[in-house]
PDB file of C-alpha atoms in Angstrom:
ATOM      1  CA  MET A   1     -31.329  10.331  19.461  1.00  0.00           C
ATOM      2  CA  GLY A   2     -32.693  14.365  19.014  1.00  0.00           C
ATOM      3  CA  ASN A   3     -31.385  14.984  22.262  1.00  0.00           C
ATOM      4  CA  GLN A   4     -27.720  14.205  21.111  1.00  0.00           C
ATOM      5  CA  THR A   5     -24.487  16.140  19.322  1.00  0.00           C
ATOM      6  CA  PHE A   6     -24.033  15.266  15.996  1.00  0.00           C
ATOM      7  CA  TRP A   7     -20.105  15.559  15.521  1.00  0.00           C
ATOM      8  CA  LYS A   8     -19.182  17.871  12.233  1.00  0.00           C
ATOM      9  CA  GLU A   9     -15.806  17.085  12.778  1.00  0.00           C
ATOM     10  CA  PHE A  10     -12.993  14.314  14.404  1.00  0.00           C
ATOM     11  CA  ILE A  11     -10.562  15.129  16.835  1.00  0.00           C
ATOM     12  CA  LEU A  12      -7.474  12.486  15.878  1.00  0.00           C
ATOM     13  CA  ILE A  13      -5.333  11.570  19.228  1.00  0.00           C
ATOM     14  CA  GLY A  14      -2.469  10.293  17.978  1.00  0.00           C
ATOM     15  CA  LEU A  15       0.450  10.900  20.548  1.00  0.00           C
ATOM     16  CA  SER A  16      -0.991  13.608  22.085  1.00  0.00           C
ATOM     17  CA  GLY A  17      -0.172  11.974  25.439  1.00  0.00           C
ATOM     18  CA  TYR A  18       3.374  11.635  24.406  1.00  0.00           C
ATOM     19  CA  PRO A  19       4.712  14.826  23.520  1.00  0.00           C
ATOM     20  CA  LYS A  20       8.711  13.519  23.376  1.00  0.00           C
ATOM     21  CA  LEU A  21       7.920  10.932  21.317  1.00  0.00           C
ATOM     22  CA  GLU A  22       6.236  12.853  18.806  1.00  0.00           C
ATOM     23  CA  ILE A  23       9.215  14.839  17.939  1.00  0.00           C
ATOM     24  CA  ILE A  24      11.095  11.563  17.819  1.00  0.00           C
ATOM     25  CA  PHE A  25       8.491   9.934  15.341  1.00  0.00           C
ATOM     26  CA  PHE A  26       8.298  13.661  13.290  1.00  0.00           C
ATOM     27  CA  ALA A  27      11.944  13.304  12.551  1.00  0.00           C
ATOM     28  CA  LEU A  28      11.625   9.572  11.658  1.00  0.00           C
ATOM     29  CA  ILE A  29       8.708   9.845   9.470  1.00  0.00           C
ATOM     30  CA  LEU A  30       9.739  12.846   7.752  1.00  0.00           C
ATOM     31  CA  VAL A  31      13.018  11.197   6.701  1.00  0.00           C
ATOM     32  CA  MET A  32      11.207   8.015   5.335  1.00  0.00           C
ATOM     33  CA  TYR A  33       8.759  10.185   3.393  1.00  0.00           C
ATOM     34  CA  LEU A  34      11.462  12.167   1.929  1.00  0.00           C
ATOM     35  CA  VAL A  35      12.574   8.485   0.870  1.00  0.00           C
ATOM     36  CA  ILE A  36       9.429   7.260  -0.502  1.00  0.00           C
ATOM     37  CA  LEU A  37       9.028  10.033  -2.497  1.00  0.00           C
ATOM     38  CA  MET A  38      12.484  10.202  -3.862  1.00  0.00           C
ATOM     39  CA  GLY A  39      13.463   6.285  -4.438  1.00  0.00           C
ATOM     40  CA  ASN A  40       9.633   5.536  -6.113  1.00  0.00           C
ATOM     41  CA  GLY A  41      10.103   8.892  -8.081  1.00  0.00           C
ATOM     42  CA  VAL A  42      13.288   7.782  -9.533  1.00  0.00           C
ATOM     43  CA  LEU A  43      11.368   4.620 -10.139  1.00  0.00           C
ATOM     44  CA  ILE A  44       8.867   6.225 -11.903  1.00  0.00           C
ATOM     45  CA  LEU A  45      11.226   8.131 -13.927  1.00  0.00           C
ATOM     46  CA  ALA A  46      13.078   5.464 -14.787  1.00  0.00           C
ATOM     47  CA  SER A  47      10.437   3.076 -16.235  1.00  0.00           C
ATOM     48  CA  ILE A  48       8.858   6.306 -18.439  1.00  0.00           C
ATOM     49  CA  PHE A  49      12.953   7.433 -19.722  1.00  0.00           C
ATOM     50  CA  ASP A  50      14.481   4.512 -19.988  1.00  0.00           C
ATOM     51  CA  SER A  51      13.558   1.931 -22.689  1.00  0.00           C
ATOM     52  CA  ARG A  52      14.339  -1.353 -21.737  1.00  0.00           C
ATOM     53  CA  LEU A  53      12.190  -1.071 -19.225  1.00  0.00           C
ATOM     54  CA  HIS A  54       9.153  -0.335 -21.499  1.00  0.00           C
ATOM     55  CA  THR A  55       7.995  -4.046 -20.632  1.00  0.00           C
ATOM     56  CA  PRO A  56       5.102  -5.199 -18.520  1.00  0.00           C
ATOM     57  CA  MET A  57       7.012  -5.898 -15.104  1.00  0.00           C
ATOM     58  CA  TYR A  58       8.494  -2.575 -15.052  1.00  0.00           C
ATOM     59  CA  PHE A  59       5.030  -0.782 -16.276  1.00  0.00           C
ATOM     60  CA  PHE A  60       3.289  -2.363 -13.369  1.00  0.00           C
ATOM     61  CA  LEU A  61       6.239  -1.794 -10.816  1.00  0.00           C
ATOM     62  CA  GLY A  62       6.086   2.062 -11.887  1.00  0.00           C
ATOM     63  CA  ASN A  63       2.285   2.037 -11.199  1.00  0.00           C
ATOM     64  CA  LEU A  64       2.996   0.557  -7.587  1.00  0.00           C
ATOM     65  CA  SER A  65       5.715   3.485  -7.264  1.00  0.00           C
ATOM     66  CA  PHE A  66       2.850   5.873  -8.134  1.00  0.00           C
ATOM     67  CA  LEU A  67       0.319   4.249  -5.572  1.00  0.00           C
ATOM     68  CA  ASP A  68       3.104   4.203  -3.042  1.00  0.00           C
ATOM     69  CA  ILE A  69       3.296   8.396  -3.391  1.00  0.00           C
ATOM     70  CA  CYS A  70      -0.388   8.381  -3.897  1.00  0.00           C
ATOM     71  CA  TYR A  71      -0.976   6.418  -0.505  1.00  0.00           C
ATOM     72  CA  THR A  72       1.852   8.197   1.760  1.00  0.00           C
ATOM     73  CA  SER A  73       0.756  11.703   0.617  1.00  0.00           C
ATOM     74  CA  SER A  74      -2.675  10.975   1.343  1.00  0.00           C
ATOM     75  CA  SER A  75      -1.901  10.398   5.239  1.00  0.00           C
ATOM     76  CA  VAL A  76       1.920  11.308   6.204  1.00  0.00           C
ATOM     77  CA  PRO A  77       1.541  15.417   5.701  1.00  0.00           C
ATOM     78  CA  SER A  78      -1.334  15.817   7.908  1.00  0.00           C
ATOM     79  CA  THR A  79       0.422  13.521  10.697  1.00  0.00           C
ATOM     80  CA  LEU A  80       3.240  15.031  10.215  1.00  0.00           C
ATOM     81  CA  VAL A  81       1.209  18.596  11.070  1.00  0.00           C
ATOM     82  CA  SER A  82      -0.790  16.958  13.640  1.00  0.00           C
ATOM     83  CA  LEU A  83       2.887  16.146  15.307  1.00  0.00           C
ATOM     84  CA  ILE A  84       4.876  19.317  14.961  1.00  0.00           C
ATOM     85  CA  SER A  85       1.626  22.277  15.514  1.00  0.00           C
ATOM     86  CA  LYS A  86      -0.464  20.007  17.711  1.00  0.00           C
ATOM     87  CA  LYS A  87      -3.607  20.398  15.087  1.00  0.00           C
ATOM     88  CA  ARG A  88      -5.699  17.564  15.590  1.00  0.00           C
ATOM     89  CA  ASN A  89      -8.802  18.410  14.451  1.00  0.00           C
ATOM     90  CA  ILE A  90      -9.910  17.067  10.814  1.00  0.00           C
ATOM     91  CA  SER A  91     -13.764  18.136   9.319  1.00  0.00           C
ATOM     92  CA  PHE A  92     -15.998  15.809   8.123  1.00  0.00           C
ATOM     93  CA  SER A  93     -15.231  15.835   4.726  1.00  0.00           C
ATOM     94  CA  GLY A  94     -11.150  16.030   5.477  1.00  0.00           C
ATOM     95  CA  CYS A  95     -11.871  12.475   7.060  1.00  0.00           C
ATOM     96  CA  ALA A  96     -13.621  11.181   4.324  1.00  0.00           C
ATOM     97  CA  VAL A  97     -11.602  12.271   1.747  1.00  0.00           C
ATOM     98  CA  GLN A  98      -8.498  10.461   3.493  1.00  0.00           C
ATOM     99  CA  MET A  99     -10.547   7.255   4.097  1.00  0.00           C
ATOM    100  CA  PHE A 100     -11.151   7.336   0.357  1.00  0.00           C
ATOM    101  CA  LEU A 101      -7.429   7.585  -0.365  1.00  0.00           C
ATOM    102  CA  GLY A 102      -5.980   5.243   1.794  1.00  0.00           C
ATOM    103  CA  PHE A 103      -8.839   2.351   0.685  1.00  0.00           C
ATOM    104  CA  ALA A 104      -8.483   3.203  -2.354  1.00  0.00           C
ATOM    105  CA  MET A 105      -5.035   2.668  -2.802  1.00  0.00           C
ATOM    106  CA  GLY A 106      -4.482  -0.018  -0.313  1.00  0.00           C
ATOM    107  CA  SER A 107      -6.968  -2.260  -2.704  1.00  0.00           C
ATOM    108  CA  THR A 108      -5.326  -1.262  -5.547  1.00  0.00           C
ATOM    109  CA  GLU A 109      -2.389  -2.405  -4.456  1.00  0.00           C
ATOM    110  CA  CYS A 110      -3.625  -5.913  -3.522  1.00  0.00           C
ATOM    111  CA  PHE A 111      -4.493  -6.094  -6.822  1.00  0.00           C
ATOM    112  CA  LEU A 112      -1.446  -4.973  -8.573  1.00  0.00           C
ATOM    113  CA  LEU A 113       0.576  -7.090  -6.772  1.00  0.00           C
ATOM    114  CA  GLY A 114      -1.831  -9.992  -7.816  1.00  0.00           C
ATOM    115  CA  VAL A 115      -1.449  -9.042 -11.584  1.00  0.00           C
ATOM    116  CA  MET A 116       2.520  -8.416 -11.168  1.00  0.00           C
ATOM    117  CA  ALA A 117       2.719 -12.204  -9.523  1.00  0.00           C
ATOM    118  CA  PHE A 118       0.610 -13.424 -12.350  1.00  0.00           C
ATOM    119  CA  ASP A 119       2.694 -11.607 -15.114  1.00  0.00           C
ATOM    120  CA  ARG A 120       6.148 -13.571 -13.593  1.00  0.00           C
ATOM    121  CA  TYR A 121       4.576 -16.892 -14.105  1.00  0.00           C
ATOM    122  CA  VAL A 122       3.759 -16.387 -17.737  1.00  0.00           C
ATOM    123  CA  ALA A 123       7.224 -15.083 -18.072  1.00  0.00           C
ATOM    124  CA  ILE A 124       8.974 -17.974 -16.500  1.00  0.00           C
ATOM    125  CA  CYS A 125       6.403 -21.004 -17.113  1.00  0.00           C
ATOM    126  CA  ASN A 126       5.152 -19.741 -20.769  1.00  0.00           C
ATOM    127  CA  PRO A 127       8.269 -17.790 -22.014  1.00  0.00           C
ATOM    128  CA  LEU A 128       7.325 -18.703 -26.139  1.00  0.00           C
ATOM    129  CA  ARG A 129       3.849 -17.393 -25.667  1.00  0.00           C
ATOM    130  CA  TYR A 130       5.110 -14.405 -22.974  1.00  0.00           C
ATOM    131  CA  PRO A 131       4.709 -11.807 -25.706  1.00  0.00           C
ATOM    132  CA  VAL A 132       1.340 -12.693 -26.740  1.00  0.00           C
ATOM    133  CA  ILE A 133      -0.371 -13.306 -23.424  1.00  0.00           C
ATOM    134  CA  MET A 134       1.373 -10.279 -21.757  1.00  0.00           C
ATOM    135  CA  ASN A 135       1.072  -7.160 -24.787  1.00  0.00           C
ATOM    136  CA  LYS A 136       0.793  -4.153 -24.343  1.00  0.00           C
ATOM    137  CA  LEU A 137      -3.357  -3.931 -24.458  1.00  0.00           C
ATOM    138  CA  ALA A 138      -3.571  -6.642 -21.744  1.00  0.00           C
ATOM    139  CA  TYR A 139      -1.360  -5.287 -19.377  1.00  0.00           C
ATOM    140  CA  VAL A 140      -2.662  -1.880 -19.771  1.00  0.00           C
ATOM    141  CA  LEU A 141      -6.176  -2.996 -18.904  1.00  0.00           C
ATOM    142  CA  MET A 142      -4.769  -5.301 -15.999  1.00  0.00           C
ATOM    143  CA  ALA A 143      -3.597  -2.152 -14.399  1.00  0.00           C
ATOM    144  CA  SER A 144      -6.429  -0.109 -15.066  1.00  0.00           C
ATOM    145  CA  LEU A 145      -9.177  -2.403 -13.617  1.00  0.00           C
ATOM    146  CA  SER A 146      -6.473  -3.072 -10.590  1.00  0.00           C
ATOM    147  CA  TRP A 147      -7.314   1.144 -10.185  1.00  0.00           C
ATOM    148  CA  LEU A 148     -11.037   1.056 -11.096  1.00  0.00           C
ATOM    149  CA  SER A 149     -11.688  -1.503  -8.771  1.00  0.00           C
ATOM    150  CA  GLY A 150      -9.833  -0.331  -5.989  1.00  0.00           C
ATOM    151  CA  GLY A 151     -11.431   3.356  -6.834  1.00  0.00           C
ATOM    152  CA  VAL A 152     -15.116   1.346  -6.879  1.00  0.00           C
ATOM    153  CA  ASN A 153     -14.607  -0.756  -3.531  1.00  0.00           C
ATOM    154  CA  SER A 154     -13.514   2.181  -1.584  1.00  0.00           C
ATOM    155  CA  ILE A 155     -16.229   4.561  -3.078  1.00  0.00           C
ATOM    156  CA  VAL A 156     -18.450   1.996  -1.332  1.00  0.00           C
ATOM    157  CA  GLN A 157     -17.050   1.608   1.998  1.00  0.00           C
ATOM    158  CA  THR A 158     -16.826   5.312   2.794  1.00  0.00           C
ATOM    159  CA  THR A 159     -20.204   6.167   1.462  1.00  0.00           C
ATOM    160  CA  LEU A 160     -21.129   3.840   3.725  1.00  0.00           C
ATOM    161  CA  ALA A 161     -19.130   4.413   6.476  1.00  0.00           C
ATOM    162  CA  MET A 162     -19.916   8.617   6.250  1.00  0.00           C
ATOM    163  CA  ARG A 163     -23.261   8.295   6.227  1.00  0.00           C
ATOM    164  CA  LEU A 164     -23.387   7.255   9.613  1.00  0.00           C
ATOM    165  CA  PRO A 165     -24.286   9.392  12.486  1.00  0.00           C
ATOM    166  CA  PHE A 166     -21.950   9.812  14.991  1.00  0.00           C
ATOM    167  CA  CYS A 167     -23.252  11.364  18.198  1.00  0.00           C
ATOM    168  CA  GLN A 168     -21.469   9.452  21.420  1.00  0.00           C
ATOM    169  CA  ASN A 169     -18.235  11.587  20.791  1.00  0.00           C
ATOM    170  CA  ASN A 170     -15.561  12.318  17.954  1.00  0.00           C
ATOM    171  CA  ILE A 171     -12.375  11.331  19.659  1.00  0.00           C
ATOM    172  CA  ILE A 172     -10.503   8.839  17.227  1.00  0.00           C
ATOM    173  CA  ASN A 173      -7.854   6.728  18.909  1.00  0.00           C
ATOM    174  CA  HIS A 174      -5.751   6.815  15.598  1.00  0.00           C
ATOM    175  CA  PHE A 175      -3.111   8.959  13.808  1.00  0.00           C
ATOM    176  CA  LEU A 176      -5.501   8.943  10.197  1.00  0.00           C
ATOM    177  CA  CYS A 177      -9.389   8.313   9.478  1.00  0.00           C
ATOM    178  CA  GLU A 178      -9.030   4.844   9.757  1.00  0.00           C
ATOM    179  CA  ILE A 179     -11.995   2.924   8.777  1.00  0.00           C
ATOM    180  CA  LEU A 180     -12.668   0.684  11.867  1.00  0.00           C
ATOM    181  CA  ALA A 181     -11.452   3.403  14.435  1.00  0.00           C
ATOM    182  CA  VAL A 182     -14.184   5.811  12.826  1.00  0.00           C
ATOM    183  CA  LEU A 183     -16.755   2.979  12.692  1.00  0.00           C
ATOM    184  CA  LYS A 184     -16.402   2.554  16.561  1.00  0.00           C
ATOM    185  CA  LEU A 185     -17.825   6.141  16.830  1.00  0.00           C
ATOM    186  CA  ALA A 186     -21.214   5.578  15.112  1.00  0.00           C
ATOM    187  CA  CYS A 187     -24.421   5.488  16.965  1.00  0.00           C
ATOM    188  CA  ALA A 188     -26.322   3.285  14.634  1.00  0.00           C
ATOM    189  CA  ASP A 189     -26.017  -0.173  13.497  1.00  0.00           C
ATOM    190  CA  ILE A 190     -22.855  -1.248  12.035  1.00  0.00           C
ATOM    191  CA  SER A 191     -23.527  -4.512  10.774  1.00  0.00           C
ATOM    192  CA  LEU A 192     -24.315  -3.462   6.678  1.00  0.00           C
ATOM    193  CA  ASN A 193     -20.599  -2.337   7.114  1.00  0.00           C
ATOM    194  CA  ILE A 194     -18.965  -5.129   8.350  1.00  0.00           C
ATOM    195  CA  THR A 195     -20.723  -6.970   6.144  1.00  0.00           C
ATOM    196  CA  THR A 196     -19.280  -5.089   3.381  1.00  0.00           C
ATOM    197  CA  LEU A 197     -15.471  -4.858   4.508  1.00  0.00           C
ATOM    198  CA  THR A 198     -15.936  -8.924   5.183  1.00  0.00           C
ATOM    199  CA  LEU A 199     -16.688  -8.931   1.360  1.00  0.00           C
ATOM    200  CA  SER A 200     -13.995  -6.444   0.657  1.00  0.00           C
ATOM    201  CA  ASN A 201     -11.182  -8.463   2.394  1.00  0.00           C
ATOM    202  CA  MET A 202     -12.609 -11.184   0.495  1.00  0.00           C
ATOM    203  CA  VAL A 203     -12.234  -9.943  -3.190  1.00  0.00           C
ATOM    204  CA  PHE A 204      -9.093  -7.800  -2.235  1.00  0.00           C
ATOM    205  CA  LEU A 205      -6.839  -9.549   0.351  1.00  0.00           C
ATOM    206  CA  VAL A 206      -7.450 -13.213  -0.470  1.00  0.00           C
ATOM    207  CA  LEU A 207      -8.186 -13.717  -3.752  1.00  0.00           C
ATOM    208  CA  PRO A 208      -4.940 -11.753  -4.648  1.00  0.00           C
ATOM    209  CA  LEU A 209      -3.116 -13.713  -2.264  1.00  0.00           C
ATOM    210  CA  LEU A 210      -4.182 -17.028  -3.882  1.00  0.00           C
ATOM    211  CA  ILE A 211      -3.021 -15.454  -7.159  1.00  0.00           C
ATOM    212  CA  ILE A 212       0.023 -14.915  -5.939  1.00  0.00           C
ATOM    213  CA  PHE A 213       0.501 -18.897  -3.875  1.00  0.00           C
ATOM    214  CA  PHE A 214      -0.895 -20.384  -6.756  1.00  0.00           C
ATOM    215  CA  SER A 215       1.465 -18.404  -9.382  1.00  0.00           C
ATOM    216  CA  TYR A 216       4.142 -19.142  -7.133  1.00  0.00           C
ATOM    217  CA  MET A 217       3.588 -22.640  -7.000  1.00  0.00           C
ATOM    218  CA  PHE A 218       3.776 -23.096 -10.688  1.00  0.00           C
ATOM    219  CA  ILE A 219       6.880 -20.686 -10.799  1.00  0.00           C
ATOM    220  CA  LEU A 220       8.682 -22.901  -7.952  1.00  0.00           C
ATOM    221  CA  TYR A 221       7.811 -26.054  -9.887  1.00  0.00           C
ATOM    222  CA  THR A 222       8.949 -24.703 -13.242  1.00  0.00           C
ATOM    223  CA  ILE A 223      12.339 -23.528 -11.205  1.00  0.00           C
ATOM    224  CA  LEU A 224      13.434 -26.602  -9.795  1.00  0.00           C
ATOM    225  CA  ARG A 225      12.621 -28.611 -13.659  1.00  0.00           C
ATOM    226  CA  MET A 226      15.300 -26.293 -15.055  1.00  0.00           C
ATOM    227  CA  ASN A 227      18.735 -27.965 -15.826  1.00  0.00           C
ATOM    228  CA  SER A 228      20.649 -24.846 -16.030  1.00  0.00           C
ATOM    229  CA  ALA A 229      22.093 -23.911 -12.929  1.00  0.00           C
ATOM    230  CA  ALA A 230      22.383 -20.555 -14.388  1.00  0.00           C
ATOM    231  CA  GLY A 231      18.745 -20.067 -15.532  1.00  0.00           C
ATOM    232  CA  ARG A 232      17.657 -21.079 -12.065  1.00  0.00           C
ATOM    233  CA  ARG A 233      19.422 -18.218 -10.747  1.00  0.00           C
ATOM    234  CA  LYS A 234      17.998 -16.022 -13.443  1.00  0.00           C
ATOM    235  CA  ALA A 235      14.479 -17.087 -12.865  1.00  0.00           C
ATOM    236  CA  PHE A 236      14.393 -17.132  -8.832  1.00  0.00           C
ATOM    237  CA  SER A 237      15.916 -13.354  -9.156  1.00  0.00           C
ATOM    238  CA  THR A 238      13.098 -12.445 -11.143  1.00  0.00           C
ATOM    239  CA  CYS A 239      10.688 -13.145  -8.750  1.00  0.00           C
ATOM    240  CA  SER A 240      12.489 -12.811  -5.924  1.00  0.00           C
ATOM    241  CA  ALA A 241      11.835  -8.997  -5.135  1.00  0.00           C
ATOM    242  CA  HIS A 242       8.046  -8.866  -6.224  1.00  0.00           C
ATOM    243  CA  LEU A 243       8.209 -11.724  -3.420  1.00  0.00           C
ATOM    244  CA  THR A 244       9.418 -10.005  -0.938  1.00  0.00           C
ATOM    245  CA  VAL A 245       7.396  -7.216  -1.145  1.00  0.00           C
ATOM    246  CA  VAL A 246       4.233  -9.301  -1.152  1.00  0.00           C
ATOM    247  CA  ILE A 247       5.467 -10.871   2.375  1.00  0.00           C
ATOM    248  CA  ILE A 248       5.981  -7.392   3.758  1.00  0.00           C
ATOM    249  CA  PHE A 249       2.793  -6.123   2.514  1.00  0.00           C
ATOM    250  CA  TYR A 250       0.896  -8.850   3.889  1.00  0.00           C
ATOM    251  CA  GLY A 251       3.135  -9.502   6.697  1.00  0.00           C
ATOM    252  CA  THR A 252       1.899  -5.775   7.886  1.00  0.00           C
ATOM    253  CA  ILE A 253      -1.588  -6.235   7.105  1.00  0.00           C
ATOM    254  CA  PHE A 254      -1.951  -9.552   9.178  1.00  0.00           C
ATOM    255  CA  PHE A 255       0.434  -8.083  11.995  1.00  0.00           C
ATOM    256  CA  MET A 256      -2.067  -4.750  12.123  1.00  0.00           C
ATOM    257  CA  TYR A 257      -5.609  -6.018  11.547  1.00  0.00           C
ATOM    258  CA  ALA A 258      -5.061 -10.113  12.581  1.00  0.00           C
ATOM    259  CA  LYS A 259      -4.264  -9.801  16.245  1.00  0.00           C
ATOM    260  CA  PRO A 260      -6.460  -9.135  19.225  1.00  0.00           C
ATOM    261  CA  LYS A 261      -7.287  -5.042  19.846  1.00  0.00           C
ATOM    262  CA  SER A 262      -7.530  -3.487  23.223  1.00  0.00           C
ATOM    263  CA  ARG A 263     -10.924  -2.903  24.101  1.00  0.00           C
ATOM    264  CA  GLU A 264     -12.537  -1.715  27.453  1.00  0.00           C
ATOM    265  CA  MET A 265      -9.441  -2.592  29.243  1.00  0.00           C
ATOM    266  CA  PRO A 266      -7.117  -0.206  32.013  1.00  0.00           C
ATOM    267  CA  GLY A 267      -5.203   1.938  29.237  1.00  0.00           C
ATOM    268  CA  GLY A 268      -6.481   0.671  26.533  1.00  0.00           C
ATOM    269  CA  THR A 269      -6.813   4.355  25.005  1.00  0.00           C
ATOM    270  CA  GLN A 270      -2.960   4.456  25.268  1.00  0.00           C
ATOM    271  CA  MET A 271      -2.646   1.273  23.637  1.00  0.00           C
ATOM    272  CA  GLN A 272      -5.101   2.239  20.782  1.00  0.00           C
ATOM    273  CA  ALA A 273      -2.762   4.745  19.732  1.00  0.00           C
ATOM    274  CA  SER A 274       0.376   3.393  20.235  1.00  0.00           C
ATOM    275  CA  GLU A 275      -1.328   0.451  17.839  1.00  0.00           C
ATOM    276  CA  GLY A 276      -2.236   3.228  15.440  1.00  0.00           C
ATOM    277  CA  LEU A 277       1.093   4.834  15.683  1.00  0.00           C
ATOM    278  CA  ILE A 278       2.463   1.350  14.554  1.00  0.00           C
ATOM    279  CA  SER A 279       0.451   0.553  11.974  1.00  0.00           C
ATOM    280  CA  MET A 280       1.039   4.510  10.526  1.00  0.00           C
ATOM    281  CA  PHE A 281       4.924   3.273  10.865  1.00  0.00           C
ATOM    282  CA  TYR A 282       4.371   0.229   8.775  1.00  0.00           C
ATOM    283  CA  GLY A 283       2.592   2.157   6.376  1.00  0.00           C
ATOM    284  CA  VAL A 284       5.440   4.357   5.888  1.00  0.00           C
ATOM    285  CA  VAL A 285       7.706   1.950   5.558  1.00  0.00           C
ATOM    286  CA  THR A 286       5.959  -1.027   3.347  1.00  0.00           C
ATOM    287  CA  PRO A 287       6.380   2.303   0.832  1.00  0.00           C
ATOM    288  CA  MET A 288      10.133   2.680   1.369  1.00  0.00           C
ATOM    289  CA  LEU A 289      11.139  -0.195   1.094  1.00  0.00           C
ATOM    290  CA  ASN A 290       9.653  -1.160  -2.359  1.00  0.00           C
ATOM    291  CA  PRO A 291      11.851   0.497  -4.417  1.00  0.00           C
ATOM    292  CA  ILE A 292      14.994  -0.172  -2.268  1.00  0.00           C
ATOM    293  CA  ILE A 293      13.835  -3.904  -2.471  1.00  0.00           C
ATOM    294  CA  TYR A 294      13.545  -3.274  -6.635  1.00  0.00           C
ATOM    295  CA  SER A 295      16.982  -2.017  -7.161  1.00  0.00           C
ATOM    296  CA  LEU A 296      18.935  -4.352  -5.241  1.00  0.00           C
ATOM    297  CA  ARG A 297      19.415  -6.990  -7.318  1.00  0.00           C
ATOM    298  CA  ASN A 298      18.265  -5.387 -10.334  1.00  0.00           C
ATOM    299  CA  LYS A 299      20.366  -5.010 -12.504  1.00  0.00           C
ATOM    300  CA  ASP A 300      18.015  -2.623 -15.389  1.00  0.00           C
ATOM    301  CA  VAL A 301      17.029  -0.991 -12.894  1.00  0.00           C
ATOM    302  CA  GLN A 302      20.442   0.291 -11.842  1.00  0.00           C
ATOM    303  CA  ALA A 303      21.684   0.559 -15.228  1.00  0.00           C
ATOM    304  CA  ALA A 304      18.190   2.835 -15.826  1.00  0.00           C
ATOM    305  CA  VAL A 305      18.831   4.878 -12.680  1.00  0.00           C
ATOM    306  CA  LYS A 306      22.721   5.041 -13.492  1.00  0.00           C
ATOM    307  CA  TYR A 307      21.259   6.677 -16.827  1.00  0.00           C
ATOM    308  CA  LEU A 308      18.681   9.020 -15.433  1.00  0.00           C
ATOM    309  CA  LEU A 309      21.634  10.252 -13.460  1.00  0.00           C
ATOM    310  CA  ARG A 310      24.428  10.563 -15.921  1.00  0.00           C
ATOM    311  CA  ARG A 311      21.391  12.560 -18.006  1.00  0.00           C
ATOM    312  CA  ARG A 312      20.755  14.664 -15.246  1.00  0.00           C
ATOM    313  CA  ALA A 313      24.310  15.499 -15.051  1.00  0.00           C
ATOM    314  CA  LEU A 314      24.677  16.721 -18.996  1.00  0.00           C
ATOM    315  CA  ILE A 315      21.107  18.873 -18.614  1.00  0.00           C
ATOM    316  CA  ASN A 316      22.983  20.628 -15.328  1.00  0.00           C
ATOM    317  CA  ARG A 317      25.953  21.264 -17.680  1.00  0.00           C
TER     318      ARG A 317
END
């Protein structure tokens, strides 16, 4: 160990072997990132300035939109720079910051989706008690705890990962400082990291998913018992957007992490680079789709956006 080099920076391979694809994906990711900023920014402004959206559901939605902007802004700009300028090195501290932000945003989003499902459960299954249960103190506390727990989880995971010695090589087969890709470079025992990651997945993936599952089981049972067809349609429409976002979010996670990884195979480096590209692509697609999904069938959001546009037009005059 004493004769080995301990690296102070990393090199993100990305699509270095495919220069033509780099240009294509630079354009795609740039357009999608601009859509993310615009779509989620409009939702945040609508939830702030339109009094009709001053409810727990839209408060959580505003938090989700802000989270999506933070998540993509922590990774997309550096990825775009590496694609167009061929600058692929990232400092040790820069890698730690990128890892922390990505992990914190992902953990927080898991909890936010869980509390949003609980909010829909109370609204549909206990409508008369909804104002009491989901009072302002309660839903602000739920959102705050989601952000706090995600941050604490990320601090633990990032600290454990970045305290390791990296002396084998400094080449990361990814677009980002993704924690599993970084751990592969460590020249020390990573059993503690794997254990804490497993516990983290149980708390931040499995627990919110169970809350979402049981919430929607009770919601479905309540909807099927409704006598009014109009009432059933209204109840379903209030849940369909959130359920779609949940399916896309968890589908993306399982697609990226549940499938077997290419390791120690001919062409493994190229396959790992393509896996990194897919995870990056899906990491951008999901935040881009969220505001679109919530706007398509939601008349309140559509009315709020129209109100903002009219207000902007009057100000410009």
